[in-house]
């Protein structure tokens, strides 16, 4: 199975063979990433969680989901490449940052944002 860097190299070769780099400014790539994200989101429009869980067993839905996920990943790879970002390193750093923002003892079972968790922790400390 290819790794992320192998996929990135394959994608860049695909792009360069077609002379598309000229269109791939950082702004254009970020816009395209968001458009593809919206297409992914569109797959969930007007569906309940139960309907989406059931749809995961439908081959046509799975193919559409797979294609949209791939489009998002590919544009993200292009954005990161253009900006000189190592996505795997960035992901590890973000997980570490989130671990500090969302300590297990405060965040367990909670959907609160870290700023709300801090406020709740401060209130408890004052009590």
mmCIF file with all atom_site columns, C-alpha atoms in Angstrom:
data_model
loop_
_atom_site.group_PDB
_atom_site.id
_atom_site.type_symbol
_atom_site.label_atom_id
_atom_site.label_alt_id
_atom_site.label_comp_id
_atom_site.label_asym_id
_atom_site.label_entity_id
_atom_site.label_seq_id
_atom_site.pdbx_PDB_ins_code
_atom_site.Cartn_x
_atom_site.Cartn_y
_atom_site.Cartn_z
_atom_site.occupancy
_atom_site.B_iso_or_equiv
_atom_site.pdbx_formal_charge
_atom_site.auth_seq_id
_atom_site.auth_comp_id
_atom_site.auth_asym_id
_atom_site.auth_atom_id
_atom_site.pdbx_PDB_model_num
ATOM 1   C CA . UNK A 1 1   ? 0.000   0.000  0.000   1.00 0.00 ? 1   UNK A CA 1
ATOM 2   C CA . UNK A 1 2   ? 1.470   3.370  -0.964  1.00 0.00 ? 2   UNK A CA 1
ATOM 3   C CA . UNK A 1 3   ? 2.263   5.917  1.713   1.00 0.00 ? 3   UNK A CA 1
ATOM 4   C CA . UNK A 1 4   ? 1.163   9.547  1.745   1.00 0.00 ? 4   UNK A CA 1
ATOM 5   C CA . UNK A 1 5   ? 4.365   10.757 0.101   1.00 0.00 ? 5   UNK A CA 1
ATOM 6   C CA . UNK A 1 6   ? 4.002   8.232  -2.738  1.00 0.00 ? 6   UNK A CA 1
ATOM 7   C CA . UNK A 1 7   ? 0.438   9.445  -3.351  1.00 0.00 ? 7   UNK A CA 1
ATOM 8   C CA . UNK A 1 8   ? 1.668   13.052 -3.293  1.00 0.00 ? 8   UNK A CA 1
ATOM 9   C CA . UNK A 1 9   ? 4.364   12.281 -5.882  1.00 0.00 ? 9   UNK A CA 1
ATOM 10  C CA . UNK A 1 10  ? 1.834   10.473 -8.083  1.00 0.00 ? 10  UNK A CA 1
ATOM 11  C CA . UNK A 1 11  ? -0.553  13.426 -7.802  1.00 0.00 ? 11  UNK A CA 1
ATOM 12  C CA . UNK A 1 12  ? 2.150   15.956 -8.668  1.00 0.00 ? 12  UNK A CA 1
ATOM 13  C CA . UNK A 1 13  ? 3.148   13.897 -11.711 1.00 0.00 ? 13  UNK A CA 1
ATOM 14  C CA . UNK A 1 14  ? -0.507  13.758 -12.802 1.00 0.00 ? 14  UNK A CA 1
ATOM 15  C CA . UNK A 1 15  ? -0.779  17.538 -12.387 1.00 0.00 ? 15  UNK A CA 1
ATOM 16  C CA . UNK A 1 16  ? 2.501   18.292 -14.140 1.00 0.00 ? 16  UNK A CA 1
ATOM 17  C CA . UNK A 1 17  ? 1.723   16.012 -17.103 1.00 0.00 ? 17  UNK A CA 1
ATOM 18  C CA . UNK A 1 18  ? -1.319  18.215 -17.743 1.00 0.00 ? 18  UNK A CA 1
ATOM 19  C CA . UNK A 1 19  ? 0.419   21.566 -17.077 1.00 0.00 ? 19  UNK A CA 1
ATOM 20  C CA . UNK A 1 20  ? -2.080  22.392 -14.328 1.00 0.00 ? 20  UNK A CA 1
ATOM 21  C CA . UNK A 1 21  ? 0.404   23.817 -11.822 1.00 0.00 ? 21  UNK A CA 1
ATOM 22  C CA . UNK A 1 22  ? -0.229  27.228 -13.381 1.00 0.00 ? 22  UNK A CA 1
ATOM 23  C CA . UNK A 1 23  ? -3.761  27.100 -11.949 1.00 0.00 ? 23  UNK A CA 1
ATOM 24  C CA . UNK A 1 24  ? -2.732  25.755 -8.558  1.00 0.00 ? 24  UNK A CA 1
ATOM 25  C CA . UNK A 1 25  ? -2.118  28.893 -6.545  1.00 0.00 ? 25  UNK A CA 1
ATOM 26  C CA . UNK A 1 26  ? -2.523  28.486 -2.805  1.00 0.00 ? 26  UNK A CA 1
ATOM 27  C CA . UNK A 1 27  ? -5.806  30.418 -2.904  1.00 0.00 ? 27  UNK A CA 1
ATOM 28  C CA . UNK A 1 28  ? -7.194  28.338 -5.774  1.00 0.00 ? 28  UNK A CA 1
ATOM 29  C CA . UNK A 1 29  ? -6.213  25.107 -4.065  1.00 0.00 ? 29  UNK A CA 1
ATOM 30  C CA . UNK A 1 30  ? -7.846  26.143 -0.788  1.00 0.00 ? 30  UNK A CA 1
ATOM 31  C CA . UNK A 1 31  ? -11.015 27.185 -2.638  1.00 0.00 ? 31  UNK A CA 1
ATOM 32  C CA . UNK A 1 32  ? -11.042 23.841 -4.468  1.00 0.00 ? 32  UNK A CA 1
ATOM 33  C CA . UNK A 1 33  ? -10.474 21.956 -1.216  1.00 0.00 ? 33  UNK A CA 1
ATOM 34  C CA . UNK A 1 34  ? -13.504 23.658 0.273   1.00 0.00 ? 34  UNK A CA 1
ATOM 35  C CA . UNK A 1 35  ? -15.629 22.973 -2.795  1.00 0.00 ? 35  UNK A CA 1
ATOM 36  C CA . UNK A 1 36  ? -14.749 19.285 -2.570  1.00 0.00 ? 36  UNK A CA 1
ATOM 37  C CA . UNK A 1 37  ? -15.473 19.342 1.173   1.00 0.00 ? 37  UNK A CA 1
ATOM 38  C CA . UNK A 1 38  ? -18.890 20.774 0.350   1.00 0.00 ? 38  UNK A CA 1
ATOM 39  C CA . UNK A 1 39  ? -19.484 17.900 -2.078  1.00 0.00 ? 39  UNK A CA 1
ATOM 40  C CA . UNK A 1 40  ? -18.623 15.497 0.735   1.00 0.00 ? 40  UNK A CA 1
ATOM 41  C CA . UNK A 1 41  ? -21.024 17.354 3.005   1.00 0.00 ? 41  UNK A CA 1
ATOM 42  C CA . UNK A 1 42  ? -23.712 17.230 0.322   1.00 0.00 ? 42  UNK A CA 1
ATOM 43  C CA . UNK A 1 43  ? -23.794 13.445 0.656   1.00 0.00 ? 43  UNK A CA 1
ATOM 44  C CA . UNK A 1 44  ? -25.245 13.923 4.157   1.00 0.00 ? 44  UNK A CA 1
ATOM 45  C CA . UNK A 1 45  ? -27.773 16.618 3.281   1.00 0.00 ? 45  UNK A CA 1
ATOM 46  C CA . UNK A 1 46  ? -31.298 15.848 4.488   1.00 0.00 ? 46  UNK A CA 1
ATOM 47  C CA . UNK A 1 47  ? -30.248 12.485 5.941   1.00 0.00 ? 47  UNK A CA 1
ATOM 48  C CA . UNK A 1 48  ? -30.445 11.396 9.544   1.00 0.00 ? 48  UNK A CA 1
ATOM 49  C CA . UNK A 1 49  ? -27.564 9.642  11.275  1.00 0.00 ? 49  UNK A CA 1
ATOM 50  C CA . UNK A 1 50  ? -29.523 6.387  10.995  1.00 0.00 ? 50  UNK A CA 1
ATOM 51  C CA . UNK A 1 51  ? -29.981 6.860  7.260   1.00 0.00 ? 51  UNK A CA 1
ATOM 52  C CA . UNK A 1 52  ? -26.283 7.541  6.824   1.00 0.00 ? 52  UNK A CA 1
ATOM 53  C CA . UNK A 1 53  ? -25.355 4.474  8.851   1.00 0.00 ? 53  UNK A CA 1
ATOM 54  C CA . UNK A 1 54  ? -27.598 2.406  6.577   1.00 0.00 ? 54  UNK A CA 1
ATOM 55  C CA . UNK A 1 55  ? -26.188 4.100  3.454   1.00 0.00 ? 55  UNK A CA 1
ATOM 56  C CA . UNK A 1 56  ? -22.699 2.872  4.327   1.00 0.00 ? 56  UNK A CA 1
ATOM 57  C CA . UNK A 1 57  ? -23.883 -0.548 3.145   1.00 0.00 ? 57  UNK A CA 1
ATOM 58  C CA . UNK A 1 58  ? -25.012 0.795  -0.249  1.00 0.00 ? 58  UNK A CA 1
ATOM 59  C CA . UNK A 1 59  ? -22.289 0.334  -2.899  1.00 0.00 ? 59  UNK A CA 1
ATOM 60  C CA . UNK A 1 60  ? -23.298 3.479  -4.828  1.00 0.00 ? 60  UNK A CA 1
ATOM 61  C CA . UNK A 1 61  ? -23.186 5.624  -1.679  1.00 0.00 ? 61  UNK A CA 1
ATOM 62  C CA . UNK A 1 62  ? -19.868 4.095  -0.630  1.00 0.00 ? 62  UNK A CA 1
ATOM 63  C CA . UNK A 1 63  ? -18.369 4.865  -4.043  1.00 0.00 ? 63  UNK A CA 1
ATOM 64  C CA . UNK A 1 64  ? -19.566 8.476  -3.895  1.00 0.00 ? 64  UNK A CA 1
ATOM 65  C CA . UNK A 1 65  ? -18.246 8.802  -0.330  1.00 0.00 ? 65  UNK A CA 1
ATOM 66  C CA . UNK A 1 66  ? -14.945 7.249  -1.340  1.00 0.00 ? 66  UNK A CA 1
ATOM 67  C CA . UNK A 1 67  ? -14.574 9.582  -4.332  1.00 0.00 ? 67  UNK A CA 1
ATOM 68  C CA . UNK A 1 68  ? -15.341 12.716 -2.324  1.00 0.00 ? 68  UNK A CA 1
ATOM 69  C CA . UNK A 1 69  ? -12.982 11.689 0.488   1.00 0.00 ? 69  UNK A CA 1
ATOM 70  C CA . UNK A 1 70  ? -10.265 11.117 -2.112  1.00 0.00 ? 70  UNK A CA 1
ATOM 71  C CA . UNK A 1 71  ? -10.905 14.524 -3.702  1.00 0.00 ? 71  UNK A CA 1
ATOM 72  C CA . UNK A 1 72  ? -10.564 16.216 -0.306  1.00 0.00 ? 72  UNK A CA 1
ATOM 73  C CA . UNK A 1 73  ? -7.349  14.324 0.445   1.00 0.00 ? 73  UNK A CA 1
ATOM 74  C CA . UNK A 1 74  ? -5.840  15.110 -2.951  1.00 0.00 ? 74  UNK A CA 1
ATOM 75  C CA . UNK A 1 75  ? -6.520  18.830 -2.694  1.00 0.00 ? 75  UNK A CA 1
ATOM 76  C CA . UNK A 1 76  ? -5.217  18.836 0.870   1.00 0.00 ? 76  UNK A CA 1
ATOM 77  C CA . UNK A 1 77  ? -2.010  17.206 -0.372  1.00 0.00 ? 77  UNK A CA 1
ATOM 78  C CA . UNK A 1 78  ? -1.666  19.928 -3.015  1.00 0.00 ? 78  UNK A CA 1
ATOM 79  C CA . UNK A 1 79  ? -2.272  22.692 -0.450  1.00 0.00 ? 79  UNK A CA 1
ATOM 80  C CA . UNK A 1 80  ? 0.312   21.214 1.910   1.00 0.00 ? 80  UNK A CA 1
ATOM 81  C CA . UNK A 1 81  ? 2.811   20.707 -0.896  1.00 0.00 ? 81  UNK A CA 1
ATOM 82  C CA . UNK A 1 82  ? 2.427   24.311 -2.062  1.00 0.00 ? 82  UNK A CA 1
ATOM 83  C CA . UNK A 1 83  ? 2.838   25.626 1.493   1.00 0.00 ? 83  UNK A CA 1
ATOM 84  C CA . UNK A 1 84  ? 5.719   23.292 2.368   1.00 0.00 ? 84  UNK A CA 1
ATOM 85  C CA . UNK A 1 85  ? 3.802   21.513 5.116   1.00 0.00 ? 85  UNK A CA 1
ATOM 86  C CA . UNK A 1 86  ? 4.570   17.936 6.125   1.00 0.00 ? 86  UNK A CA 1
ATOM 87  C CA . UNK A 1 87  ? 1.033   16.691 6.789   1.00 0.00 ? 87  UNK A CA 1
ATOM 88  C CA . UNK A 1 88  ? 2.033   13.734 8.935   1.00 0.00 ? 88  UNK A CA 1
ATOM 89  C CA . UNK A 1 89  ? 4.232   15.921 11.122  1.00 0.00 ? 89  UNK A CA 1
ATOM 90  C CA . UNK A 1 90  ? 1.498   18.576 11.282  1.00 0.00 ? 90  UNK A CA 1
ATOM 91  C CA . UNK A 1 91  ? -1.077  15.949 12.264  1.00 0.00 ? 91  UNK A CA 1
ATOM 92  C CA . UNK A 1 92  ? 1.124   14.605 15.056  1.00 0.00 ? 92  UNK A CA 1
ATOM 93  C CA . UNK A 1 93  ? 1.767   18.130 16.346  1.00 0.00 ? 93  UNK A CA 1
ATOM 94  C CA . UNK A 1 94  ? -1.959  18.926 16.258  1.00 0.00 ? 94  UNK A CA 1
ATOM 95  C CA . UNK A 1 95  ? -2.832  15.750 18.171  1.00 0.00 ? 95  UNK A CA 1
ATOM 96  C CA . UNK A 1 96  ? -0.281  16.748 20.842  1.00 0.00 ? 96  UNK A CA 1
ATOM 97  C CA . UNK A 1 97  ? -1.715  20.282 20.968  1.00 0.00 ? 97  UNK A CA 1
ATOM 98  C CA . UNK A 1 98  ? -5.248  18.900 21.296  1.00 0.00 ? 98  UNK A CA 1
ATOM 99  C CA . UNK A 1 99  ? -4.143  16.509 24.042  1.00 0.00 ? 99  UNK A CA 1
ATOM 100 C CA . UNK A 1 100 ? -2.983  19.535 26.035  1.00 0.00 ? 100 UNK A CA 1
ATOM 101 C CA . UNK A 1 101 ? -6.175  21.471 25.282  1.00 0.00 ? 101 UNK A CA 1
ATOM 102 C CA . UNK A 1 102 ? -8.469  18.549 26.048  1.00 0.00 ? 102 UNK A CA 1
ATOM 103 C CA . UNK A 1 103 ? -7.158  16.736 29.134  1.00 0.00 ? 103 UNK A CA 1
ATOM 104 C CA . UNK A 1 104 ? -8.947  13.431 29.595  1.00 0.00 ? 104 UNK A CA 1
ATOM 105 C CA . UNK A 1 105 ? -10.142 14.335 33.083  1.00 0.00 ? 105 UNK A CA 1
ATOM 106 C CA . UNK A 1 106 ? -11.902 17.446 31.710  1.00 0.00 ? 106 UNK A CA 1
ATOM 107 C CA . UNK A 1 107 ? -12.934 16.333 28.236  1.00 0.00 ? 107 UNK A CA 1
ATOM 108 C CA . UNK A 1 108 ? -14.015 12.720 28.754  1.00 0.00 ? 108 UNK A CA 1
ATOM 109 C CA . UNK A 1 109 ? -17.500 12.289 27.287  1.00 0.00 ? 109 UNK A CA 1
ATOM 110 C CA . UNK A 1 110 ? -17.877 16.023 26.635  1.00 0.00 ? 110 UNK A CA 1
ATOM 111 C CA . UNK A 1 111 ? -18.364 17.840 23.325  1.00 0.00 ? 111 UNK A CA 1
ATOM 112 C CA . UNK A 1 112 ? -17.379 21.197 24.844  1.00 0.00 ? 112 UNK A CA 1
ATOM 113 C CA . UNK A 1 113 ? -14.712 23.286 23.177  1.00 0.00 ? 113 UNK A CA 1
ATOM 114 C CA . UNK A 1 114 ? -11.461 23.558 25.128  1.00 0.00 ? 114 UNK A CA 1
ATOM 115 C CA . UNK A 1 115 ? -12.227 27.155 26.102  1.00 0.00 ? 115 UNK A CA 1
ATOM 116 C CA . UNK A 1 116 ? -15.472 25.990 27.732  1.00 0.00 ? 116 UNK A CA 1
ATOM 117 C CA . UNK A 1 117 ? -13.633 23.164 29.471  1.00 0.00 ? 117 UNK A CA 1
ATOM 118 C CA . UNK A 1 118 ? -11.165 25.675 30.956  1.00 0.00 ? 118 UNK A CA 1
ATOM 119 C CA . UNK A 1 119 ? -14.031 27.868 32.183  1.00 0.00 ? 119 UNK A CA 1
ATOM 120 C CA . UNK A 1 120 ? -15.722 24.859 33.790  1.00 0.00 ? 120 UNK A CA 1
ATOM 121 C CA . UNK A 1 121 ? -12.441 23.761 35.396  1.00 0.00 ? 121 UNK A CA 1
ATOM 122 C CA . UNK A 1 122 ? -11.864 27.293 36.783  1.00 0.00 ? 122 UNK A CA 1
ATOM 123 C CA . UNK A 1 123 ? -15.375 27.386 38.245  1.00 0.00 ? 123 UNK A CA 1
ATOM 124 C CA . UNK A 1 124 ? -14.876 24.015 39.921  1.00 0.00 ? 124 UNK A CA 1
ATOM 125 C CA . UNK A 1 125 ? -11.511 25.140 41.305  1.00 0.00 ? 125 UNK A CA 1
ATOM 126 C CA . UNK A 1 126 ? -13.152 28.211 42.896  1.00 0.00 ? 126 UNK A CA 1
ATOM 127 C CA . UNK A 1 127 ? -15.861 26.115 44.564  1.00 0.00 ? 127 UNK A CA 1
#
